[in-house]
Backbone as CSV, one residue per row, in Angstrom:
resi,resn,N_x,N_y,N_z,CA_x,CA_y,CA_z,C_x,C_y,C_z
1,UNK,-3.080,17.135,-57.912,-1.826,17.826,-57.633,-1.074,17.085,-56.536
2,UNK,0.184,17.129,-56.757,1.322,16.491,-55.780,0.889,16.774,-54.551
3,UNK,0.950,16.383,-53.412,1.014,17.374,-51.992,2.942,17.585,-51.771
4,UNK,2.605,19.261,-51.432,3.975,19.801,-51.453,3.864,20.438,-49.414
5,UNK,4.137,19.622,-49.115,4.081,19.707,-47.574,4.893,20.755,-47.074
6,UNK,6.027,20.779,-47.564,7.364,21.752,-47.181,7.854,22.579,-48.797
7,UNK,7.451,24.026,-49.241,7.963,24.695,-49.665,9.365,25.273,-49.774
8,UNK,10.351,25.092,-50.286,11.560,25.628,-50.040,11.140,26.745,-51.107
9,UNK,11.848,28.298,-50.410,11.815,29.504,-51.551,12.655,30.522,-51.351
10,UNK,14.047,29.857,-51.420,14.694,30.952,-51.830,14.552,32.386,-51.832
11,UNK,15.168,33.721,-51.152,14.721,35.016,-51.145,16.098,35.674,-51.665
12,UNK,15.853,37.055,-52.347,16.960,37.848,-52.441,16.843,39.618,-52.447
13,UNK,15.261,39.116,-52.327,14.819,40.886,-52.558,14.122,41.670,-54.106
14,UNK,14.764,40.161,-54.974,14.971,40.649,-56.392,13.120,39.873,-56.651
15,UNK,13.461,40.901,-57.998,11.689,41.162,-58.928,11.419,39.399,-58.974
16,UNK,12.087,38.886,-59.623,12.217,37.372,-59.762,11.662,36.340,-58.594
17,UNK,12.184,37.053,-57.493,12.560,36.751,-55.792,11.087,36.730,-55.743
18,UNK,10.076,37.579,-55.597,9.031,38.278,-55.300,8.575,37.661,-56.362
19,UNK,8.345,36.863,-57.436,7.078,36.273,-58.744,7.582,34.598,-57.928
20,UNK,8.395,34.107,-57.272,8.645,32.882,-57.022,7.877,32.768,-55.675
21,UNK,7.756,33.983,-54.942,7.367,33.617,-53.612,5.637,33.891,-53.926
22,UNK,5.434,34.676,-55.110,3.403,34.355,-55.160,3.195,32.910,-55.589
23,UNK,4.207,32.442,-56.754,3.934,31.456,-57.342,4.048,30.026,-56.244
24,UNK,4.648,29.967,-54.904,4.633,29.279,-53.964,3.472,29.411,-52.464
25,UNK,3.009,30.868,-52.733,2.214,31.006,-51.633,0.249,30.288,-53.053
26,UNK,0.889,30.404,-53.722,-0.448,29.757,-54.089,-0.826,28.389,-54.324
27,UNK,0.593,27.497,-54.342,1.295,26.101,-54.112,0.655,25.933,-52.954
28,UNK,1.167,26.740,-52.594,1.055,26.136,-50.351,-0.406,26.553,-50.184
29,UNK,-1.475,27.068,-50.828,-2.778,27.496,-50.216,-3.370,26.002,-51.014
30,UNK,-3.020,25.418,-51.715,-3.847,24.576,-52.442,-3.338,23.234,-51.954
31,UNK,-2.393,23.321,-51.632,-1.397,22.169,-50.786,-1.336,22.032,-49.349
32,UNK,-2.246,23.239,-48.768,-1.958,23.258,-47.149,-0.316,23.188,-46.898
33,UNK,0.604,23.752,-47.562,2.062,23.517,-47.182,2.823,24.310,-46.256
34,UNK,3.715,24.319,-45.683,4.397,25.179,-45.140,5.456,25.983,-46.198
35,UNK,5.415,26.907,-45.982,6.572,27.614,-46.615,8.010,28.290,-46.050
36,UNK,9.061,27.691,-46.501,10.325,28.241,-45.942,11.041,29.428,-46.404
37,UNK,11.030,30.554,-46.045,11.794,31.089,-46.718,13.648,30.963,-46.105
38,UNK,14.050,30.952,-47.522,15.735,30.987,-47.119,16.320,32.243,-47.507
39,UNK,17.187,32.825,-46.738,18.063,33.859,-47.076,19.212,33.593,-47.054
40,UNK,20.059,33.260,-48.030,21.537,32.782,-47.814,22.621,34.112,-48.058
41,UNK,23.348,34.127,-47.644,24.575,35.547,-47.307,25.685,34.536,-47.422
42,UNK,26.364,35.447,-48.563,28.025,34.608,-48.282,28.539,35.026,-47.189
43,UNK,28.121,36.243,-46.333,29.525,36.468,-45.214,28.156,36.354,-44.392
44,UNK,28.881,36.491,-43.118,28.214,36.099,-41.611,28.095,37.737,-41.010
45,UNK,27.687,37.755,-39.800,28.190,38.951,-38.640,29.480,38.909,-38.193
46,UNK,30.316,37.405,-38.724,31.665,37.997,-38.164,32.514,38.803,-39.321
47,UNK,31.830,38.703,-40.293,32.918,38.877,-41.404,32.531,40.547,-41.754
48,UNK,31.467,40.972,-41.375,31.122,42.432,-41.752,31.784,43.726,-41.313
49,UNK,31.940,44.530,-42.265,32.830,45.661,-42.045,32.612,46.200,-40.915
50,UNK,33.650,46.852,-39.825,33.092,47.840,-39.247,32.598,48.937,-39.603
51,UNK,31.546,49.912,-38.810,30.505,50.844,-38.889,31.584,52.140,-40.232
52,UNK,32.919,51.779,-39.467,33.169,53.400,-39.516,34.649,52.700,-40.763
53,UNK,34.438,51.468,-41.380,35.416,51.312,-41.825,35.158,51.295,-43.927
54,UNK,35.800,51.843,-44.627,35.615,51.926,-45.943,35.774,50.671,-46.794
55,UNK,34.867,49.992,-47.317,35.032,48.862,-47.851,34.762,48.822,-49.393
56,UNK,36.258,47.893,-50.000,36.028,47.835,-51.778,35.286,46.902,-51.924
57,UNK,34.482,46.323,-51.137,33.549,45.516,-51.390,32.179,46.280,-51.956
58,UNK,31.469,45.858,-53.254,30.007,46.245,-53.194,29.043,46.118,-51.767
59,UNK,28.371,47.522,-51.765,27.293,47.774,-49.981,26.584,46.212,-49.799
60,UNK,26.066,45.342,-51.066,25.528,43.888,-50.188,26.295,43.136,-50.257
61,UNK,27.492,43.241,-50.188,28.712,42.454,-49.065,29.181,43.067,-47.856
62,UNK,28.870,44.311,-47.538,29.696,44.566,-46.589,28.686,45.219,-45.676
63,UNK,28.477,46.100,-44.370,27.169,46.227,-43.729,26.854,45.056,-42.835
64,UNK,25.610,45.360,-42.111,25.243,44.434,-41.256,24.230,42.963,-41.944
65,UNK,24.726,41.894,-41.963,24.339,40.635,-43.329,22.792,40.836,-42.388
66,UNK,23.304,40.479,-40.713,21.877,40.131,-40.384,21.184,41.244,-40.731
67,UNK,21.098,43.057,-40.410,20.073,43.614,-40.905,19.805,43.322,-42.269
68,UNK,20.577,43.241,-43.350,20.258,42.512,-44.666,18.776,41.845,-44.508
69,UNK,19.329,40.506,-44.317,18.963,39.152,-44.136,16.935,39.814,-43.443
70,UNK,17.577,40.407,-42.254,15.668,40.325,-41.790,15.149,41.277,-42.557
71,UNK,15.593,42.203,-43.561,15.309,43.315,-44.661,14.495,42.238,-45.567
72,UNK,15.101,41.416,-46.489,15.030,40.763,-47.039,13.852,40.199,-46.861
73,UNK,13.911,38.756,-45.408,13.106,38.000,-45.191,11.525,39.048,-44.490
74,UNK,11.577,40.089,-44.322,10.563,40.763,-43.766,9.471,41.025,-45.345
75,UNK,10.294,41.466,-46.219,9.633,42.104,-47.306,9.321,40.440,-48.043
76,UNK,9.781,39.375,-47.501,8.893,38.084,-48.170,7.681,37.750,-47.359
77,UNK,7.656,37.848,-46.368,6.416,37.972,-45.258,5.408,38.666,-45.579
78,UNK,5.739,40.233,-46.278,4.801,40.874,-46.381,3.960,40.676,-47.403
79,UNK,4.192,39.795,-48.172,3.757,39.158,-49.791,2.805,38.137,-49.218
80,UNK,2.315,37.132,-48.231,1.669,35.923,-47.712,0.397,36.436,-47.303
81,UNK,-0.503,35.572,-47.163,-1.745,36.050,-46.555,-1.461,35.836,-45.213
82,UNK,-2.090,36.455,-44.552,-2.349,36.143,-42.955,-3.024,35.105,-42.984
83,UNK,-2.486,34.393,-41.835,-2.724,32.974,-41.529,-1.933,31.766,-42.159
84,UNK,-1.055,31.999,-43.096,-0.245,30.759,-44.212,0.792,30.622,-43.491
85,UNK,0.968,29.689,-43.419,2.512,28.550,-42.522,3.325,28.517,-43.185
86,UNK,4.463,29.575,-42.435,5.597,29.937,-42.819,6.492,29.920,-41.529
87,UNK,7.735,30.263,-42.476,8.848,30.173,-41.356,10.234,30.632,-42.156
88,UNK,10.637,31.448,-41.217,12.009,32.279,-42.094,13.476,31.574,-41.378
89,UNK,14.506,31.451,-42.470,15.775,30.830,-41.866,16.939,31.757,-42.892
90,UNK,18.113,31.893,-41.757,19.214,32.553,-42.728,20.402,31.431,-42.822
91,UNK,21.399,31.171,-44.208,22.595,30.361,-43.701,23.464,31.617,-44.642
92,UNK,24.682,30.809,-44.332,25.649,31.655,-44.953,26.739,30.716,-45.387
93,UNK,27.231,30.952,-46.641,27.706,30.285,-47.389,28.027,30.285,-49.470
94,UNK,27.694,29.820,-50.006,27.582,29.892,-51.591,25.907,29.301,-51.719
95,UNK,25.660,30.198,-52.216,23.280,29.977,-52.434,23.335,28.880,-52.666
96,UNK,23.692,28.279,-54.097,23.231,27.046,-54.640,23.568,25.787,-53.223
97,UNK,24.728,25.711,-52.739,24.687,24.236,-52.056,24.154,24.826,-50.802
98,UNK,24.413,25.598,-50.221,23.256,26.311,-48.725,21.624,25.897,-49.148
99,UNK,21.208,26.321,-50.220,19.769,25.937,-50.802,19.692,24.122,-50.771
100,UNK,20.382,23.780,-51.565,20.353,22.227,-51.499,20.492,21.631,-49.809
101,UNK,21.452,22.393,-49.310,21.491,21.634,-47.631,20.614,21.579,-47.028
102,UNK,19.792,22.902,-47.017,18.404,23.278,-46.229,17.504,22.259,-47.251
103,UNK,17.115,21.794,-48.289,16.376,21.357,-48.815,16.403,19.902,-48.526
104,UNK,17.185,19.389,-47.901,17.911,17.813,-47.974,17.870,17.663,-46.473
105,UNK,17.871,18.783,-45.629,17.907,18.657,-44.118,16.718,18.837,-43.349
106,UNK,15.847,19.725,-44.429,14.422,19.392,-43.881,13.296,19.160,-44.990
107,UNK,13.813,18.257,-45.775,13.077,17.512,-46.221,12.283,18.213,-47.394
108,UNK,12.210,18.794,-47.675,11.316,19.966,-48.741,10.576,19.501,-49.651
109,UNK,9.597,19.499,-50.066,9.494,18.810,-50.938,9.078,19.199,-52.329
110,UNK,9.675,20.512,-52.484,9.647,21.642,-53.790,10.044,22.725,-53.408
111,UNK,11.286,22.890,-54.015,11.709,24.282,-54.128,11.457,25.436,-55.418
112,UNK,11.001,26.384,-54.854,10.788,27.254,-56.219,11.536,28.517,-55.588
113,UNK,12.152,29.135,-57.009,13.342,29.779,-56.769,13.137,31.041,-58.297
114,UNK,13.464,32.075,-58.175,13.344,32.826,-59.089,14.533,32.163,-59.571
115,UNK,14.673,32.936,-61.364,15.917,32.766,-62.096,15.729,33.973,-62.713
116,UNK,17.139,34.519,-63.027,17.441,35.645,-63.605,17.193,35.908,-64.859
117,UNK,17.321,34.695,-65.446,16.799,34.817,-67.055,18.230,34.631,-67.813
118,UNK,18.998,34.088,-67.679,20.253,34.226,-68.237,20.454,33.590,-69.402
119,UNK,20.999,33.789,-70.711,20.787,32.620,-71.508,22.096,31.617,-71.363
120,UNK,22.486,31.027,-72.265,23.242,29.782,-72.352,24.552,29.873,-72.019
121,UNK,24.845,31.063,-72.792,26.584,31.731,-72.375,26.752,32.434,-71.058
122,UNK,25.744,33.488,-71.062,25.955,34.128,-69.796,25.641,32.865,-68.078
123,UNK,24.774,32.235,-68.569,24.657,31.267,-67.169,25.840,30.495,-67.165
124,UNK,26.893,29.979,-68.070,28.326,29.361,-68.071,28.524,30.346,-67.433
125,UNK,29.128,31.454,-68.231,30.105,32.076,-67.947,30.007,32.827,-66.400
126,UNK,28.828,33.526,-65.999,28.774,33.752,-64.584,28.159,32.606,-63.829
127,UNK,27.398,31.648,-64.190,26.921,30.802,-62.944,25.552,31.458,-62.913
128,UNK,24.706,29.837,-62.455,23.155,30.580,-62.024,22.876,29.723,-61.074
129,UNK,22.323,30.306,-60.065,22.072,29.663,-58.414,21.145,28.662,-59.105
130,UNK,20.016,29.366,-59.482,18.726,27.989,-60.189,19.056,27.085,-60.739
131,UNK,19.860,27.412,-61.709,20.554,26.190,-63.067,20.957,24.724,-61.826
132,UNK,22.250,25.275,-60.921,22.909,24.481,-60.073,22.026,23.596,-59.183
133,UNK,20.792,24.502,-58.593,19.756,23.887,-57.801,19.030,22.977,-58.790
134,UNK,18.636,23.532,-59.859,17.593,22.765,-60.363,18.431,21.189,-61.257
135,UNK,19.884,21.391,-60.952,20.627,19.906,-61.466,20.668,19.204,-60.498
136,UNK,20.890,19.474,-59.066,21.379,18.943,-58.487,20.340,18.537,-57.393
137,UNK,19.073,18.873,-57.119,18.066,18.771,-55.970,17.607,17.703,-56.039
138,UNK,16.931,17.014,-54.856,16.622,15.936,-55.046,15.089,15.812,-54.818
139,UNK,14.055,16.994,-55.240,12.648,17.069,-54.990,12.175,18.132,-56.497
140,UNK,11.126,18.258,-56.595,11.143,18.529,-57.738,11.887,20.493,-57.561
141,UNK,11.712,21.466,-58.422,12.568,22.519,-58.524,11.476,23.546,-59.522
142,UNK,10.855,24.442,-58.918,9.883,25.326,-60.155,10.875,26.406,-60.098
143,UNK,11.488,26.961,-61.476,12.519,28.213,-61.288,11.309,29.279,-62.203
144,UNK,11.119,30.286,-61.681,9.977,31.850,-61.698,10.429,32.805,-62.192
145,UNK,10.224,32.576,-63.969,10.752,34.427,-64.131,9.991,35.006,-64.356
């Protein structure tokens, strides 16, 4: 087996999210690897609604990203064995090239990433974070449905 030193794994909370992060914590036990988890948020803490203000945005756009974000990255933690080398990071931005930046900036050397399952039309027509990652990365890419 390859040695996969640096895990990149993508988080979102989703069922998919959670079969990509076993399928990497068992990568990284056989690989001695570190594992990254990423949480990417299109908006920041500056961009979030106030407490008391009504937003036409869907609730995971608007709210506090960072409570999001450590929601998120907490419930990927709780999936690892004790003792496995990890490390949690948030960016904010569009997933697919935020995923590629973090992957290219520290070096990764496999990212595994759930995919939604989309077929041919629907991944055109809405876009799939995996599809984009898995064209464009420059280490290998396991996508987990």
């Amino acid at each position: 087996m390859q040695a996969f030193g640096r895990i990149l794994v993508p988080v979102d909370g989703s069922k998919n999210s959670d079969k990509a992060i076993a399928a990497a914590v068992d990568i990284a036990s056989v690989s001695h690897g570190q594992i990254d988890f990423l949480y990417v948020a299109y908006f920041n803490g500056n961009t979030d609604d106030p407490a008391d203000q009504i937003s036409w945005l869907p609730d995971e756009f608007t709210g506090s990203i960072q409570q999001i974000s450590q929601v998120v990255l907490q419930h990927a933690v709780k999936q690892i064995s004790t003792g496995s080398n990890y490390m949690t990071h948030t960016a904010t931005g569009i997933p697919a090239k935020q995923i590629l930046k973090f992957a290219k900036d520290h070096a990764s050397d496999l990212i595994v990433i759930g995919g939604r399952g989309l077929g041919i039309v629907e991944g055109f027509l809405l876009g799939s974070v995996s599809q984009e990652v898995l064209e464009h990365a420059r280490c290998p890419v396991l996508i987990v449905k």
